[in-house]
Short mmCIF file of C-alpha atoms and ligand atoms in Angstrom, two decimals:
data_model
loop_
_atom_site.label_atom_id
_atom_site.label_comp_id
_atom_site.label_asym_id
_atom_site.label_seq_id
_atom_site.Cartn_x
_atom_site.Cartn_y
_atom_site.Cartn_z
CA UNK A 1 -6.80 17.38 2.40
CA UNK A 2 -4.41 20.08 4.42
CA UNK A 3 -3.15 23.31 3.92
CA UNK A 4 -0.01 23.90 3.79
CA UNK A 5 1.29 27.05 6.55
CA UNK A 6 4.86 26.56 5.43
CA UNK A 7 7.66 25.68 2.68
CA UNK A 8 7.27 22.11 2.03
CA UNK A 9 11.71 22.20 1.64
CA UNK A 10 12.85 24.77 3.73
CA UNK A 11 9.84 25.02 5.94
CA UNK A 12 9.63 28.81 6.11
CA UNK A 13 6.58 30.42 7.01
CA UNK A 14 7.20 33.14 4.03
CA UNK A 15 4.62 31.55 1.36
CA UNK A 16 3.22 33.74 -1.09
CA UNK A 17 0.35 32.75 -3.02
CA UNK A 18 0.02 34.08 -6.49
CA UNK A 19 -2.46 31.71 -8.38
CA UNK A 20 -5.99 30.09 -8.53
CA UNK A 21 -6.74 27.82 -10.78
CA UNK A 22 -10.11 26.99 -9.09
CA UNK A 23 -11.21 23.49 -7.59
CA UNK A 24 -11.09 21.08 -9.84
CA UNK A 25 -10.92 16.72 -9.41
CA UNK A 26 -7.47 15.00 -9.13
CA UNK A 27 -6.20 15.57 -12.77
CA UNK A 28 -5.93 11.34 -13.71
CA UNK A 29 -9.44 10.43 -11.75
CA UNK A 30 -11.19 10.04 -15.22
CA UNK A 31 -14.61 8.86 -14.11
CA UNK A 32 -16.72 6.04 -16.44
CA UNK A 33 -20.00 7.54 -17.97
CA UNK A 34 -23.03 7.12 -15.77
CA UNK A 35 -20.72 7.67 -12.51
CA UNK A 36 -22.59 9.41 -9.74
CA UNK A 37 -21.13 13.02 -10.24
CA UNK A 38 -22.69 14.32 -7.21
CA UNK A 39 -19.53 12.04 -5.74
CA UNK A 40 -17.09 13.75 -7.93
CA UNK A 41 -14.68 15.89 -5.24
CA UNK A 42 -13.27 19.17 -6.63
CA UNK A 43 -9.96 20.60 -4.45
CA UNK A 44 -8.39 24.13 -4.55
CA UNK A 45 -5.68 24.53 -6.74
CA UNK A 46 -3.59 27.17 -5.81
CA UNK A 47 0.47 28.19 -6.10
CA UNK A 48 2.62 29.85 -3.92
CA UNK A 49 5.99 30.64 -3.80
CA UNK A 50 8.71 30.65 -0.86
CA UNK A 51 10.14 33.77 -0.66
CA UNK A 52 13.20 31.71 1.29
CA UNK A 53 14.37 28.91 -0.86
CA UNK A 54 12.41 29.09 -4.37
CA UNK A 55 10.18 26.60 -4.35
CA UNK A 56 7.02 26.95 -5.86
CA UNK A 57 4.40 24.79 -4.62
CA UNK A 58 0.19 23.65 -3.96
CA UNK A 59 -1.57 24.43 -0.98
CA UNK A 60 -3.58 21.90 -0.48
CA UNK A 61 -2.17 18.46 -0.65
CA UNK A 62 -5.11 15.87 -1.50
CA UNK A 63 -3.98 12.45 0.18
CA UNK A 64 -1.91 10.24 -1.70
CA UNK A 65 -4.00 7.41 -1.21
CA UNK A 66 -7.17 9.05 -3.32
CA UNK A 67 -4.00 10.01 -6.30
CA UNK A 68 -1.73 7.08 -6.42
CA UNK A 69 -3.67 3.82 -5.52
CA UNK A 70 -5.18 3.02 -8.86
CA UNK A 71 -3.93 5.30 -11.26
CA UNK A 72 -4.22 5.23 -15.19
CA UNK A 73 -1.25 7.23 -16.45
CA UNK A 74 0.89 4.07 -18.03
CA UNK A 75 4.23 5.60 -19.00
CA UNK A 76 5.11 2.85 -21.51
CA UNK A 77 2.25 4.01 -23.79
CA UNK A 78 4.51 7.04 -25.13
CA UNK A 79 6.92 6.34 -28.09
CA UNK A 80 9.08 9.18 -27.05
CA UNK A 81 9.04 8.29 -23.56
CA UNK A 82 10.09 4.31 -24.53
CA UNK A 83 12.93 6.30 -26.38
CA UNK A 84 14.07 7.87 -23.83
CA UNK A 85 14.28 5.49 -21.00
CA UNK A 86 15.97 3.09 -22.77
CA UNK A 87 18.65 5.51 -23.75
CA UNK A 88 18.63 6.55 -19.65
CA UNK A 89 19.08 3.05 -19.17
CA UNK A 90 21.73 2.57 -21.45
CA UNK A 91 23.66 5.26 -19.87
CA UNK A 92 22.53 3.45 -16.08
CA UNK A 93 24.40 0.06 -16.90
CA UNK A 94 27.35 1.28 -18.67
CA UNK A 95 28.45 4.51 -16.62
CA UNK A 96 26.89 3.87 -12.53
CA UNK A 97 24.79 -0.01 -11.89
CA UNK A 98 28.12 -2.03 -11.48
CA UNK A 99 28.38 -5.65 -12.21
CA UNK A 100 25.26 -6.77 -10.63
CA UNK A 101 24.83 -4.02 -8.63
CA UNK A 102 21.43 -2.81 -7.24
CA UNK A 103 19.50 -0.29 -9.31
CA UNK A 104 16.12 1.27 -7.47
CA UNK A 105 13.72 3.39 -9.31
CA UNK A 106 11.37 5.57 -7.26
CA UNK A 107 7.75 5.63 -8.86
CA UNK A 108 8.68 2.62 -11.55
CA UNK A 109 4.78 2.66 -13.26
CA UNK A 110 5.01 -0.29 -15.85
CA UNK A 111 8.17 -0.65 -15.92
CA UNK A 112 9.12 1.38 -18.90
CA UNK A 113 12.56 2.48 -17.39
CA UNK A 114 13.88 -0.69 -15.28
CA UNK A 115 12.56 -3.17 -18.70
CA UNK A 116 15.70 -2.22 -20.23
CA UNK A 117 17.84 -3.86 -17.68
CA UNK A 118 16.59 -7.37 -18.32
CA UNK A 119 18.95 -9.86 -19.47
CA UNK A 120 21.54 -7.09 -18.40
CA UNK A 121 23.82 -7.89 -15.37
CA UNK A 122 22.03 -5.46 -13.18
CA UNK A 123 19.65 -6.06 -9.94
CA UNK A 124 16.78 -3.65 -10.91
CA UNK A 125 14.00 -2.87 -8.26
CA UNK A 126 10.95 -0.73 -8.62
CA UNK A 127 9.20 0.78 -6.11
CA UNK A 128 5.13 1.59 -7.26
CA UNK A 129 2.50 2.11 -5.14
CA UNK A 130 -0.22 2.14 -7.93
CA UNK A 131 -1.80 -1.56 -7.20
CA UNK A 132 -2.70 -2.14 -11.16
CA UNK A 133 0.40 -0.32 -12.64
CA UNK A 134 3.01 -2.39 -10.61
CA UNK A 135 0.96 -5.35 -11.62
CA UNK A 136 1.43 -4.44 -15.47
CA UNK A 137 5.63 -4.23 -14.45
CA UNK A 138 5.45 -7.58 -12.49
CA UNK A 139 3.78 -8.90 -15.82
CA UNK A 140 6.39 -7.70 -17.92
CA UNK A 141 9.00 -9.31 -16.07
CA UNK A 142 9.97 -6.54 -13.69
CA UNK A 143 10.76 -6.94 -9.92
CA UNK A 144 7.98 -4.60 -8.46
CA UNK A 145 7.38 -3.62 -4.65
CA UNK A 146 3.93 -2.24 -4.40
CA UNK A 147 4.08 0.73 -1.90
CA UNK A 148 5.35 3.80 -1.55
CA UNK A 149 8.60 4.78 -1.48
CA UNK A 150 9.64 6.05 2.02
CA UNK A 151 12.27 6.07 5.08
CA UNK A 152 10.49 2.65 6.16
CA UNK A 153 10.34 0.87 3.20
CA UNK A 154 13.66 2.33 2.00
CA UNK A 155 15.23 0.90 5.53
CA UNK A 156 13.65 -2.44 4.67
CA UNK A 157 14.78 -2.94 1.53
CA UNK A 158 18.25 -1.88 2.55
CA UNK A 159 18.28 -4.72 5.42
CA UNK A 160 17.02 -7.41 2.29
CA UNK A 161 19.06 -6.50 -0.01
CA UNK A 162 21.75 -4.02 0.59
CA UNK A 163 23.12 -0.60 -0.42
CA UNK A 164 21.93 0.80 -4.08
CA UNK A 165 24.31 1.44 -6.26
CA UNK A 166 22.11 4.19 -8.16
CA UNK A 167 18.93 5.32 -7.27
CA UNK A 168 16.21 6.79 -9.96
CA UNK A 169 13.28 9.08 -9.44
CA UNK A 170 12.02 10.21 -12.34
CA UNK A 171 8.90 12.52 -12.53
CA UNK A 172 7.97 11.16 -9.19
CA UNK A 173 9.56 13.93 -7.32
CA UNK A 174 6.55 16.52 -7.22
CA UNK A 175 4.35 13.93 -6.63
CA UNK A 176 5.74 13.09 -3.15
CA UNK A 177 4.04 15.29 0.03
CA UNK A 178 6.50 13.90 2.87
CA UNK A 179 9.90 15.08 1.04
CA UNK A 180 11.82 14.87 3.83
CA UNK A 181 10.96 11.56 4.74
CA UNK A 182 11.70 10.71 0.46
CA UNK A 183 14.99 11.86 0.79
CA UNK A 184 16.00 10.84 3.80
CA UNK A 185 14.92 6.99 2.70
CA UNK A 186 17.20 8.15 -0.41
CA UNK A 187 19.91 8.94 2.23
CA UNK A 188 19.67 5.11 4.09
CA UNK A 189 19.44 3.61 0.59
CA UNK A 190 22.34 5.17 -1.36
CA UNK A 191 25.92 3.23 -1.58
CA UNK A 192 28.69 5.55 0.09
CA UNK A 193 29.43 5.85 -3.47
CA UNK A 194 26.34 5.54 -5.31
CA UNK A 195 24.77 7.84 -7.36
CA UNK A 196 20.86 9.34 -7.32
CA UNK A 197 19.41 10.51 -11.07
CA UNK A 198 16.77 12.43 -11.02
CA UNK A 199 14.43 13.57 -13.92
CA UNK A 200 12.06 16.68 -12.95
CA UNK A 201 9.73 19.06 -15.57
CA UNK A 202 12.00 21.98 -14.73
CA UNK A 203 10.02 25.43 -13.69
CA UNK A 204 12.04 27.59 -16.39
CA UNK A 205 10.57 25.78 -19.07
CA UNK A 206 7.00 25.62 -16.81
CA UNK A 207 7.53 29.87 -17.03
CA UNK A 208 8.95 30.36 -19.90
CA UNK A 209 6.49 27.99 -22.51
CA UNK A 210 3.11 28.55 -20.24
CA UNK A 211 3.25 25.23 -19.34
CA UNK A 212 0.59 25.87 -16.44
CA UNK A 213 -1.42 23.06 -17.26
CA UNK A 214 0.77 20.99 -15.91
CA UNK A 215 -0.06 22.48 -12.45
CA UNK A 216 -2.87 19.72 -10.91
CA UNK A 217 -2.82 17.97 -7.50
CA UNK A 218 -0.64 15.29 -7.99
CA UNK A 219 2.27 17.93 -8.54
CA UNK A 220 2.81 19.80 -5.23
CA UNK A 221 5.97 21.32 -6.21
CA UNK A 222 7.25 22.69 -9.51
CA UNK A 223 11.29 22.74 -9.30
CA UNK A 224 13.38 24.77 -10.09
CA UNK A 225 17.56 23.73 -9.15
CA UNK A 226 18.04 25.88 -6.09
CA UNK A 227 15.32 24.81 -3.93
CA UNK A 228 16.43 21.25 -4.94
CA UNK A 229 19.96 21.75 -4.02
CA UNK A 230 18.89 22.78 -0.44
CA UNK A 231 16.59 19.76 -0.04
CA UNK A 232 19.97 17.54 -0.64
CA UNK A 233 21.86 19.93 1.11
CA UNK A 234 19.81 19.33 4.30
CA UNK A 235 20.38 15.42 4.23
CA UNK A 236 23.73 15.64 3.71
CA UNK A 237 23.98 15.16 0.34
CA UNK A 238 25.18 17.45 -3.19
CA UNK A 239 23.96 17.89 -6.92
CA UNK A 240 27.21 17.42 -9.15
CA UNK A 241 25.39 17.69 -12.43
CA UNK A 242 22.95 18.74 -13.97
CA UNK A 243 21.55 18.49 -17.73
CA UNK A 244 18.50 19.88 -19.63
CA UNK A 245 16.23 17.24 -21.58
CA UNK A 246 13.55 17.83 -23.71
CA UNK A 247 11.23 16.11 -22.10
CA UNK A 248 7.51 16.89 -21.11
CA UNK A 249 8.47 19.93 -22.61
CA UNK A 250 11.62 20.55 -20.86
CA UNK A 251 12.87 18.77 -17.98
CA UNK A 252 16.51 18.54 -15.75
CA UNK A 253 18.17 15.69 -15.10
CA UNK A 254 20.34 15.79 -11.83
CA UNK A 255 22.87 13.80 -10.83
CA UNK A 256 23.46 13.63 -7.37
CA UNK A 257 26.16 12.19 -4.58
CA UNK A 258 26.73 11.82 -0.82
CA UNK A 259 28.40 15.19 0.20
CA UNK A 260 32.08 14.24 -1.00
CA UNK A 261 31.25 11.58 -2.87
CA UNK A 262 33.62 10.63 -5.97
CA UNK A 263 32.05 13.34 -8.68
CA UNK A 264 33.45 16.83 -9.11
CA UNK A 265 31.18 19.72 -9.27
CA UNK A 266 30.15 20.08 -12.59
CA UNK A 267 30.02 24.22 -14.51
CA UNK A 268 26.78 23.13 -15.67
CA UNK A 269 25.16 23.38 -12.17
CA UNK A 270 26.28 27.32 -11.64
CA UNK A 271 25.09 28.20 -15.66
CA UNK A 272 21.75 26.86 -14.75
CA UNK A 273 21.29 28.42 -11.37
CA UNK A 274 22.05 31.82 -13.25
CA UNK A 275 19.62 30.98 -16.16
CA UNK A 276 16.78 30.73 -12.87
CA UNK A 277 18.10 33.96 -11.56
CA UNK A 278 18.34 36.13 -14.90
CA UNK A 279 14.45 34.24 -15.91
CA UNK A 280 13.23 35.79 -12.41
CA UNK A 281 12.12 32.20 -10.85
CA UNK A 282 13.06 33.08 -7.48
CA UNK A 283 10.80 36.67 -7.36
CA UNK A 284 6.87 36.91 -6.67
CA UNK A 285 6.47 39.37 -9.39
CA UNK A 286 7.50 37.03 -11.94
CA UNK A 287 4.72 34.66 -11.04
CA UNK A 288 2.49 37.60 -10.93
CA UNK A 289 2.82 38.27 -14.13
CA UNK A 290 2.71 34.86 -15.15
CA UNK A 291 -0.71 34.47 -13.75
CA UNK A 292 -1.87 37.09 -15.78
CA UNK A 293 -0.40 35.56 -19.24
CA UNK A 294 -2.40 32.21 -18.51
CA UNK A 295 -5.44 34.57 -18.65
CA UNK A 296 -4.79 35.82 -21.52
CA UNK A 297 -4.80 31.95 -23.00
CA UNK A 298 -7.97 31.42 -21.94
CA UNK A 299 -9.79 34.31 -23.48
CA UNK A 300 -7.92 33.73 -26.84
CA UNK A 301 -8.48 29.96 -26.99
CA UNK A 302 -12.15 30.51 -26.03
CA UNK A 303 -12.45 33.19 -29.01
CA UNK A 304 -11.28 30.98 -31.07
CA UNK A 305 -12.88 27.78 -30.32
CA UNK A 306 -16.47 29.26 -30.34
CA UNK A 307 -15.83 31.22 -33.63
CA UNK A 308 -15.23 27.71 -35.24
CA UNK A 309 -18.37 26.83 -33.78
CA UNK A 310 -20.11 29.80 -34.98
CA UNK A 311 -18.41 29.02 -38.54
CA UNK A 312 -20.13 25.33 -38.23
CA UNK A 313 -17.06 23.67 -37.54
CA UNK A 314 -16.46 20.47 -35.34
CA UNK A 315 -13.35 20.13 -32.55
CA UNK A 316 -12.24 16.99 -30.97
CA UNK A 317 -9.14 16.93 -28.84
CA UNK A 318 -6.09 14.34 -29.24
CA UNK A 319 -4.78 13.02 -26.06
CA UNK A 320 -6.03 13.09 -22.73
CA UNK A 321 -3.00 13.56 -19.91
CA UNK A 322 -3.87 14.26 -16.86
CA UNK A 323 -3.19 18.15 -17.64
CA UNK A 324 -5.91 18.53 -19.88
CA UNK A 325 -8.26 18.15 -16.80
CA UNK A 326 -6.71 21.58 -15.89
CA UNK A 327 -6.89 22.97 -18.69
CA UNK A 328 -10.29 22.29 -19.62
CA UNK A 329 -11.42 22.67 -16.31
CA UNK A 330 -9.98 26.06 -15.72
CA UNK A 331 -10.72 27.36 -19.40
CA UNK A 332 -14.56 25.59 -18.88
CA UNK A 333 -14.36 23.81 -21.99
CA UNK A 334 -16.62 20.98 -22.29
CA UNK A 335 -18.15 18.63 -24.76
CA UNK A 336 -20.27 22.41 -26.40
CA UNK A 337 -16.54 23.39 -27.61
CA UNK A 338 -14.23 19.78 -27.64
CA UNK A 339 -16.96 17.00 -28.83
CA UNK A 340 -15.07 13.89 -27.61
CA UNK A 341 -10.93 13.60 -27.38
CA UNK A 342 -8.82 10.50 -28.52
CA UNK A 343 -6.00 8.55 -26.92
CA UNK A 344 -3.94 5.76 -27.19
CA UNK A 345 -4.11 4.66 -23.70
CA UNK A 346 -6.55 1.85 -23.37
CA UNK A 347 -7.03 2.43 -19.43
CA UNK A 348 -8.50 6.32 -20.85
CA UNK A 349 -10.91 4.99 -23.51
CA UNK A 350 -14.09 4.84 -22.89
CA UNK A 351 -14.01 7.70 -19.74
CA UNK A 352 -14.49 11.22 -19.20
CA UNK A 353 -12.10 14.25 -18.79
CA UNK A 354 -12.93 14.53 -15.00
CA UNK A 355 -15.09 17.44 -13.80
CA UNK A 356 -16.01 18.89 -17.61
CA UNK A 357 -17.05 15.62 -18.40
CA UNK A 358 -15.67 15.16 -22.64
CA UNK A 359 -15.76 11.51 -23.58
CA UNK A 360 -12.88 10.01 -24.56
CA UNK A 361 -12.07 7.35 -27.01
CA UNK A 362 -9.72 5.48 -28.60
CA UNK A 363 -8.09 7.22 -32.00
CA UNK A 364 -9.96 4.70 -34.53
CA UNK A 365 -12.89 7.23 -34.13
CA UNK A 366 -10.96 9.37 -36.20
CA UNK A 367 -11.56 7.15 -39.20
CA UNK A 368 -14.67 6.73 -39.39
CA UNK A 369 -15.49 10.71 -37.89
CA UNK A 370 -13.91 13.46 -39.49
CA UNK A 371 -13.81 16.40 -37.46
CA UNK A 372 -12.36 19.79 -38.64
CA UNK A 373 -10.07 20.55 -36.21
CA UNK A 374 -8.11 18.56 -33.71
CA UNK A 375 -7.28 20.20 -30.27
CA UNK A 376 -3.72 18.89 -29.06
CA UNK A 377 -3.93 18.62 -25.43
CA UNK A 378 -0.81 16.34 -24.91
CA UNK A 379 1.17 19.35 -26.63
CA UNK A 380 4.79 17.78 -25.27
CA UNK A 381 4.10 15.26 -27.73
CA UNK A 382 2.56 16.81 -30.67
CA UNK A 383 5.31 16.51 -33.14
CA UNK A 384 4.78 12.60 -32.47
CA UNK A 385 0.75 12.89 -32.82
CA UNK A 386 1.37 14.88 -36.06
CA UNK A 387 3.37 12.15 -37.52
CA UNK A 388 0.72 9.66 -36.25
CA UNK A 389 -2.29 11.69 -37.69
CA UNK A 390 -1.09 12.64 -40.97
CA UNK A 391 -3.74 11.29 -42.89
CA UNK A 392 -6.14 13.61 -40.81
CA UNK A 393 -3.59 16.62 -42.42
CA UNK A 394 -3.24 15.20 -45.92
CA UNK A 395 -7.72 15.00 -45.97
CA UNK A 396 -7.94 18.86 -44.68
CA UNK A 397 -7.97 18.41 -41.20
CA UNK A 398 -6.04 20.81 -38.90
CA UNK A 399 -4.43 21.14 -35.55
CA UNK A 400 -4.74 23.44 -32.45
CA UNK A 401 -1.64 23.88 -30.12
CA UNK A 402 -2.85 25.45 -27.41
CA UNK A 403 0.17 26.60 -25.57
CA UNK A 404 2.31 28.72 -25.25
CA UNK A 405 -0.16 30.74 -27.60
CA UNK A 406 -2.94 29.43 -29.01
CA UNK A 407 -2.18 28.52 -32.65
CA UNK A 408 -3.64 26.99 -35.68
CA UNK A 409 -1.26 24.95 -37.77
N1 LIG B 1 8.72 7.30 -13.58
C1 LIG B 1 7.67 7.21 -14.58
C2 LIG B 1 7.94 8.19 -15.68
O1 LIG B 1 8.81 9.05 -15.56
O2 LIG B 1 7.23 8.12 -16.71
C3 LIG B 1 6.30 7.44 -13.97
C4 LIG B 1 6.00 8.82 -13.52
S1 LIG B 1 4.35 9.01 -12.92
C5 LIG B 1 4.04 10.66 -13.34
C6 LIG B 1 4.59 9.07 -11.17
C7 LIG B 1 4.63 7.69 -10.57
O3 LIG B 1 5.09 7.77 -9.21
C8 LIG B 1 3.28 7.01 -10.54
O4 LIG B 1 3.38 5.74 -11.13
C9 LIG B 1 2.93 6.99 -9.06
O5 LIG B 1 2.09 5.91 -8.71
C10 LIG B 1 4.31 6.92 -8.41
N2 LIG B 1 4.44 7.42 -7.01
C11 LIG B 1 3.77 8.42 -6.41
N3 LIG B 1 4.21 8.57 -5.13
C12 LIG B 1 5.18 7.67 -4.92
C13 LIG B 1 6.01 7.31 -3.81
N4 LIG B 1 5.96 7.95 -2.64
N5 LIG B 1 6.90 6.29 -3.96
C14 LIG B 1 6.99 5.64 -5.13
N6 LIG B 1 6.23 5.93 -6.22
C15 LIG B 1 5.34 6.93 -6.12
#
């Protein structure tokens, strides 16, 4: 674990910091019951912003190794996500892969992207360092190098199997500590012509919705455009589009090029750098200000969750992402307030939320237990849960959004 003393992008020594969230254990660690939880490590989680470039970023960085060796976050497991790659995909083959040309995603997981490339005329290649979640890809039929994506590895590849055509990174980005050395690796990989898409939970949406649960370890930066622009900027390289997507509750999707590569500047990267500027994502007092709204969450969803209890009502949660461990870590709401939480995701069922310690379980324990309320914790999704849950709705049962503002509906 380090401290950071400067920008992770721009590496200016102007860092403010203007949250803590408290130490809490990497966000996806979820131990199994009966682990020793004297073993359980807690880190700082704080933000601050450079005053230089933008970026808003953790100061301690907890080693990759402990986050991404064995991880149990298995993007295929999301309907909306399945949607959406696919579509991605779609747009991959027919607009930038090429006939046969090479196709790299940065951060593949199981495959959920690059699976929509087979029987396509496209050479697709993931890159995963997550031993059991590149094994899942391999399984389903998808050419999977186990390691992190770096200069090294990206060098290697190049010498094995050429230039890429496009390169993908998608929610990987904040994940990576040496960003430099990621986009540099970008830089030897990329076709003179080739193209780089890029999917990242943009920081207006973060600000503007209260999204701060989605601040944990393995995100070290939250982006917004500008600071992202100078990144490429420094390795020679330019962002000629840009698009908003609604997902994990509101993301950009950048398209970028070698510096004078064949793509015209597209209008749509100014009109979002001015949305940052006129939101305030660049200033320290707009943070400041945020920090004190994510109080304000806390005391109202605590209010209400222990009037229910006082009114003899019972709470389980739906979902367990990794952001509910900040959440309910930072809130302090444990199995007294949420009795268990369900998910879909087999490699969750049958843990615990790490550090509060709820028990989680798959969402057949809904059937046969009927709480009163059901606490949505993987709120990007809840319009999907809804759907999925409505016989829990049509017998009484109701639903909690916690963010932006706690709300019953
Ligand atoms: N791309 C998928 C998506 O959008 O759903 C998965 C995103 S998941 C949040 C981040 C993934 O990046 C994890 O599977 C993690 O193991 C992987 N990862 C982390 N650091 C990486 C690196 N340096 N190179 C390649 N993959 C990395």
């Amino acid at each position: 674990m380090s401290q950071i003393t400067k920008c992770r992008i721009c590496e200016s020594p102007h860092i403010q910091k203007f949250l803590s969230l408290g130490a809490t254990p990497p966000a996806n660690s979820f131990p199994e019951p009966g682990h020793d939880a004297e073993c359980e490590v807690s880190f700082p989680l704080e933000l601050f912003l450079c005053e230089k470039c933008g970026l808003v970023q953790l100061g301690y960085t907890v080693p990759p190794e402990i986050l991404f060796k064995n991880y149990l976050y298995f993007s295929s497991t999301v309907e909306t996500l399945k949607r959406h790659f696919a579509d991605f995909a779609a747009e991959i083959a027919e607009k930038y892969a090429g006939d046969n040309g090479l196709v790299v995603e940065i951060g593949s997981n199981d495959g959920v992207l690059l699976k929509n490339f087979q029987g396509k005329q496209v050479r697709a290649l993931g890159f995963e360092p997550a031993a059991n979640v590149a094994k899942a890809a391999r399984e389903a039929g998808v050419d999977t190098i186990n390691d992190f994506f770096n200069s090294s590895t990206a060098a290697k590849l190049k010498e094995e199997r050429g230039t890429a055509n496009v390169i993908i990174a998608n929610n990987v980005f904040a994940h990576v500590a040496g960003l430099h050395d990621l986009v540099r690796g970008m830089e030897i990989l990329l076709a003179q012509q080739g193209v780089m898409i890029i999917e990242f939970h943009h920081l207006a949406s973060l600000y503007s919705h209260m999204e701060f649960d989605s601040i944990y370890h393995e995100h070290l930066c939250y982006y917004s455009l500008k600071p992202v622009m100078h990144l490429f900027g420094m390795f020679g390289m330019e962002v000629f589009d840009v698009k908003k997507i609604p997902i994990h509750g509101g993301s950009l999707r950048i398209y970028v090029q070698k510096k004078g590569g064949g793509h015209a500047i597209s209008q749509n990267v100014q009109a979002i750098l001015n949305e940052e500027e006129t939101l305030g994502l660049y200033k320290l007092e707009t943070y400041r200000d945020f920090a004190g709204k994510i109080a304000s969450i806390r005391d109202e969803l605590l209010a209400m969750l222990k009037k229910l209890k006082s009114e003899g009502k019972r709470v389980a949660g739906y979902g367990a992402p990794a952001k509910c461990t900040t959440l309910l870590n930072y809130f302090g709401i444990g199995p007294g307030l949420v009795e268990y939480i369900v998910d879909r995701s087999p490699s969750k069922q049958n843990r615990l939320v790490p550090g509060v310690h709820v028990p989680i379980c798959g969402p057949e324990r809904l059937k046969s237990d009927r709480p009163d309320y059901l606490l949505i914790l993987a709120w990007n999704i809840s319009e999907e849960i809804m759907k999925q849950q409505s016989e829990f709705r049509a017998s009484g049962g109701k639903f909690i959004v916690p963010i932006p503002r706690p709300e019953i509906l």
